[in-house]
Amino acid sequence: NKDVIGKPLAQMTAPASTVMNFEIQNNFAADPTNPLENNSGVGLAIGSPLSNQVGNSAKYATGLFPGRNYTATPNPVHNDGSNFIACDGHVKFLKPGRISSGQNPSGPDVVQDETDTTKCPTSPCATGTGAMNNGGGNGSATLTFSLI
């Protein structure tokens, strides 16, 4: 998740609810040792299968996130879910419907809102870490890509 690179836990509102790492498929050009890596998936589920990728082969290993528009459909593995590592270090197996994905909102209690640019400067936007909404109401997301 590009938004958490170089951020200390003390600056995060909800590190146990924020995605740090996630599984992707078919991205062989990425260098995971480079914190400025430009060839890996960055964790924003907008537009193409990964918002920053090499070619069209890299895909989320989890399948489609709720309310997201893809130019290609990822191939889900692991019974239609995947492993997500939160910023506090714990790991959860989740289906995509439990993840809030997109750009950062303006505050920790802003719900996922794809139209209100006052709450989300770059749409579509993920839920704030305090709201945990993936479009299905508060509490419908377990983890979010948002960093507040």
Coordinates of N, CA and C in Angstrom, one line a residue, residues 45-133:
A45 N -7.7 0.3 -6.0 CA -8.5 -0.5 -6.9 C -9.4 0.3 -7.8
I46 N -8.7 1.1 -8.6 CA -9.5 2.0 -9.5 C -8.9 1.8 -10.9
G47 N -9.8 1.9 -11.9 CA -9.4 1.8 -13.3 C -9.0 0.4 -13.7
S48 N -7.7 0.2 -14.1 CA -7.2 -1.1 -14.5 C -7.0 -2.0 -13.3
P49 N -6.7 -3.3 -13.5 CA -6.6 -4.2 -12.4 C -5.7 -3.7 -11.2
L50 N -4.6 -3.1 -11.5 CA -3.8 -2.4 -10.5 C -3.5 -1.1 -11.0
S51 N -3.5 -0.1 -10.1 CA -3.4 1.3 -10.6 C -2.0 1.6 -11.1
N52 N -1.0 0.8 -10.7 CA 0.3 1.0 -11.2 C 0.9 -0.4 -11.5
Q53 N 1.1 -0.7 -12.7 CA 1.5 -2.1 -13.0 C 2.4 -2.1 -14.3
V54 N 3.0 -3.3 -14.5 CA 3.7 -3.6 -15.7 C 2.9 -4.3 -16.6
G55 N 2.6 -3.8 -17.8 CA 1.7 -4.5 -18.7 C 0.3 -4.7 -18.2
N56 N -0.3 -5.8 -18.7 CA -1.7 -6.1 -18.2 C -1.7 -7.4 -17.4
S57 N -0.6 -7.9 -17.0 CA -0.6 -9.2 -16.4 C -0.8 -9.2 -14.9
A58 N -0.4 -8.1 -14.2 CA -0.5 -8.0 -12.8 C -1.9 -7.8 -12.4
K59 N -2.3 -8.6 -11.4 CA -3.7 -8.6 -10.9 C -3.8 -8.8 -9.4
Y60 N -4.8 -8.2 -8.8 CA -5.1 -8.5 -7.4 C -5.4 -10.0 -7.3
A61 N -4.9 -10.6 -6.3 CA -5.1 -12.0 -6.1 C -6.5 -12.3 -5.4
T62 N -7.2 -11.2 -5.1 CA -8.4 -11.4 -4.3 C -9.7 -11.3 -5.2
G63 N -9.6 -10.9 -6.4 CA -10.9 -10.7 -7.2 C -11.3 -9.2 -7.1
L64 N -12.5 -9.0 -7.5 CA -13.0 -7.6 -7.6 C -13.4 -7.0 -6.2
F65 N -13.0 -5.8 -6.0 CA -13.4 -5.0 -4.8 C -14.8 -4.4 -5.1
P66 N -15.6 -4.1 -4.0 CA -16.9 -3.6 -4.3 C -16.9 -2.2 -4.9
G67 N -17.8 -2.0 -5.9 CA -18.0 -0.7 -6.5 C -16.8 -0.2 -7.3
R68 N -15.9 -1.1 -7.8 CA -14.8 -0.7 -8.6 C -14.9 -1.1 -10.0
N69 N -14.4 -0.2 -10.9 CA -14.4 -0.4 -12.3 C -13.1 -0.9 -12.8
Y70 N -13.0 -2.1 -13.4 CA -11.8 -2.7 -13.9 C -11.8 -2.8 -15.4
T71 N -10.6 -2.7 -16.0 CA -10.5 -2.9 -17.4 C -10.3 -4.4 -17.7
A72 N -9.8 -5.1 -16.7 CA -9.7 -6.5 -16.9 C -10.0 -7.2 -15.6
T73 N -10.5 -8.4 -15.6 CA -11.0 -9.1 -14.4 C -9.9 -9.9 -13.8
P74 N -9.5 -9.6 -12.5 CA -8.5 -10.4 -11.9 C -9.0 -11.9 -11.7
N75 N -8.0 -12.8 -11.6 CA -8.3 -14.2 -11.3 C -8.2 -14.5 -9.8
P76 N -9.3 -14.6 -9.1 CA -9.2 -14.9 -7.7 C -8.6 -16.2 -7.4
V77 N -7.9 -16.3 -6.3 CA -7.3 -17.5 -5.8 C -7.8 -17.7 -4.4
H78 N -7.4 -18.8 -3.8 CA -7.7 -19.1 -2.4 C -9.2 -18.9 -2.0
N79 N -10.0 -19.6 -2.7 CA -11.5 -19.6 -2.5 C -12.0 -18.1 -2.5
D80 N -11.6 -17.4 -3.6 CA -12.1 -16.0 -3.8 C -11.7 -15.0 -2.8
G81 N -10.6 -15.2 -2.1 CA -10.1 -14.2 -1.2 C -8.6 -14.2 -1.2
S82 N -8.0 -13.5 -0.3 CA -6.5 -13.5 -0.2 C -6.1 -13.0 1.1
N83 N -4.8 -13.1 1.4 CA -4.2 -12.6 2.7 C -3.9 -11.2 2.6
F84 N -4.2 -10.4 3.6 CA -3.9 -9.0 3.8 C -3.1 -8.8 5.1
I85 N -2.0 -8.1 5.0 CA -1.3 -7.8 6.3 C -1.6 -6.4 6.7
A86 N -2.1 -6.2 7.9 CA -2.4 -4.9 8.4 C -1.1 -4.2 8.9
C87 N -1.2 -2.9 9.1 CA 0.0 -2.2 9.5 C 0.5 -2.5 10.9
D88 N -0.4 -3.1 11.7 CA 0.1 -3.5 13.0 C 0.7 -4.9 13.0
G89 N 0.8 -5.5 11.8 CA 1.5 -6.8 11.7 C 0.6 -8.0 11.6
H90 N -0.7 -7.9 11.9 CA -1.5 -9.1 11.9 C -2.0 -9.4 10.5
V91 N -2.3 -10.6 10.2 CA -2.7 -11.1 8.9 C -4.1 -11.6 8.9
K92 N -4.9 -11.2 7.9 CA -6.3 -11.7 7.8 C -6.5 -12.2 6.4
F93 N -7.2 -13.4 6.3 CA -7.7 -13.9 5.0 C -9.1 -13.2 4.8
L94 N -9.3 -12.5 3.7 CA -10.5 -11.8 3.5 C -11.0 -11.9 2.0
K95 N -12.3 -11.9 1.8 CA -12.8 -11.8 0.5 C -12.9 -10.3 0.1
P96 N -12.9 -10.0 -1.1 CA -12.8 -8.6 -1.5 C -13.9 -7.7 -1.0
G97 N -15.1 -8.3 -0.7 CA -16.2 -7.5 -0.2 C -15.9 -6.9 1.2
R98 N -14.9 -7.4 1.9 CA -14.5 -6.9 3.2 C -13.4 -5.8 3.2
I99 N -13.0 -5.4 2.0 CA -12.0 -4.4 1.9 C -12.5 -3.1 1.3
S100 N -12.1 -2.0 1.9 CA -12.5 -0.7 1.4 C -11.3 -0.2 0.6
S101 N -11.5 0.1 -0.7 CA -10.3 0.4 -1.6 C -10.5 1.7 -2.3
G102 N -9.5 2.4 -2.6 CA -9.5 3.6 -3.4 C -8.6 4.7 -2.8
Q103 N -8.8 5.9 -3.2 CA -7.9 7.0 -2.7 C -8.3 7.4 -1.3
N104 N -7.4 8.1 -0.6 CA -7.6 8.5 0.8 C -8.7 9.5 0.9
P105 N -9.6 9.4 1.9 CA -10.6 10.4 2.2 C -10.0 11.6 3.0
S106 N -10.8 12.6 3.3 CA -10.2 13.7 3.9 C -10.2 13.6 5.5
G107 N -10.8 12.6 6.0 CA -10.8 12.4 7.5 C -11.1 10.9 7.9
P108 N -10.8 10.6 9.1 CA -10.9 9.2 9.5 C -12.3 8.7 9.6
D109 N -13.3 9.6 9.7 CA -14.7 9.1 9.8 C -15.5 9.3 8.5
V110 N -14.9 9.6 7.4 CA -15.5 9.8 6.2 C -15.8 8.4 5.6
V111 N -17.1 8.2 5.2 CA -17.4 6.9 4.6 C -17.0 6.9 3.1
Q112 N -17.0 5.7 2.6 CA -16.6 5.6 1.1 C -17.6 6.3 0.3
D113 N -17.1 7.3 -0.5 CA -18.0 8.1 -1.2 C -17.3 8.4 -2.6
E114 N -17.9 8.0 -3.6 CA -17.3 8.2 -4.9 C -17.7 9.5 -5.6
T115 N -18.5 10.3 -5.0 CA -19.0 11.5 -5.7 C -18.7 12.8 -5.0
D116 N -18.6 12.8 -3.7 CA -18.4 14.0 -2.9 C -16.9 14.4 -2.9
T117 N -16.5 15.4 -3.7 CA -15.1 15.7 -3.8 C -14.7 16.5 -2.6
T118 N -15.6 17.0 -1.8 CA -15.2 17.7 -0.5 C -14.7 16.7 0.5
K119 N -15.2 15.5 0.4 CA -14.8 14.4 1.4 C -13.7 13.6 0.8
C120 N -13.6 13.5 -0.5 CA -12.6 12.7 -1.2 C -12.1 13.5 -2.4
P121 N -10.9 14.2 -2.2 CA -10.4 15.0 -3.3 C -10.2 14.3 -4.6
T122 N -9.8 13.0 -4.6 CA -9.6 12.2 -5.8 C -10.6 11.0 -5.7
S123 N -11.5 11.0 -6.6 CA -12.6 10.0 -6.5 C -12.2 8.8 -7.5
P124 N -12.5 7.6 -7.2 CA -13.3 7.1 -6.0 C -12.4 7.0 -4.8
C125 N -13.1 7.1 -3.7 CA -12.3 7.2 -2.4 C -12.7 6.0 -1.5
A126 N -11.7 5.6 -0.7 CA -11.9 4.6 0.3 C -12.5 5.2 1.5
T127 N -13.0 4.3 2.4 CA -13.5 4.8 3.6 C -12.4 5.3 4.5
G128 N -12.7 6.2 5.4 CA -11.8 6.6 6.5 C -11.6 5.4 7.4
T129 N -10.5 5.4 8.1 CA -10.2 4.2 9.0 C -11.1 4.2 10.2
G130 N -11.8 5.2 10.5 CA -12.8 5.1 11.6 C -14.2 4.7 11.2
A131 N -14.5 4.8 9.9 CA -15.8 4.5 9.4 C -15.9 3.1 8.9
M132 N -14.9 2.5 8.4 CA -14.9 1.1 7.9 C -16.1 0.7 7.1
N133 N -16.3 1.4 6.0 CA -17.4 1.3 5.1 C -16.9 1.0 3.7

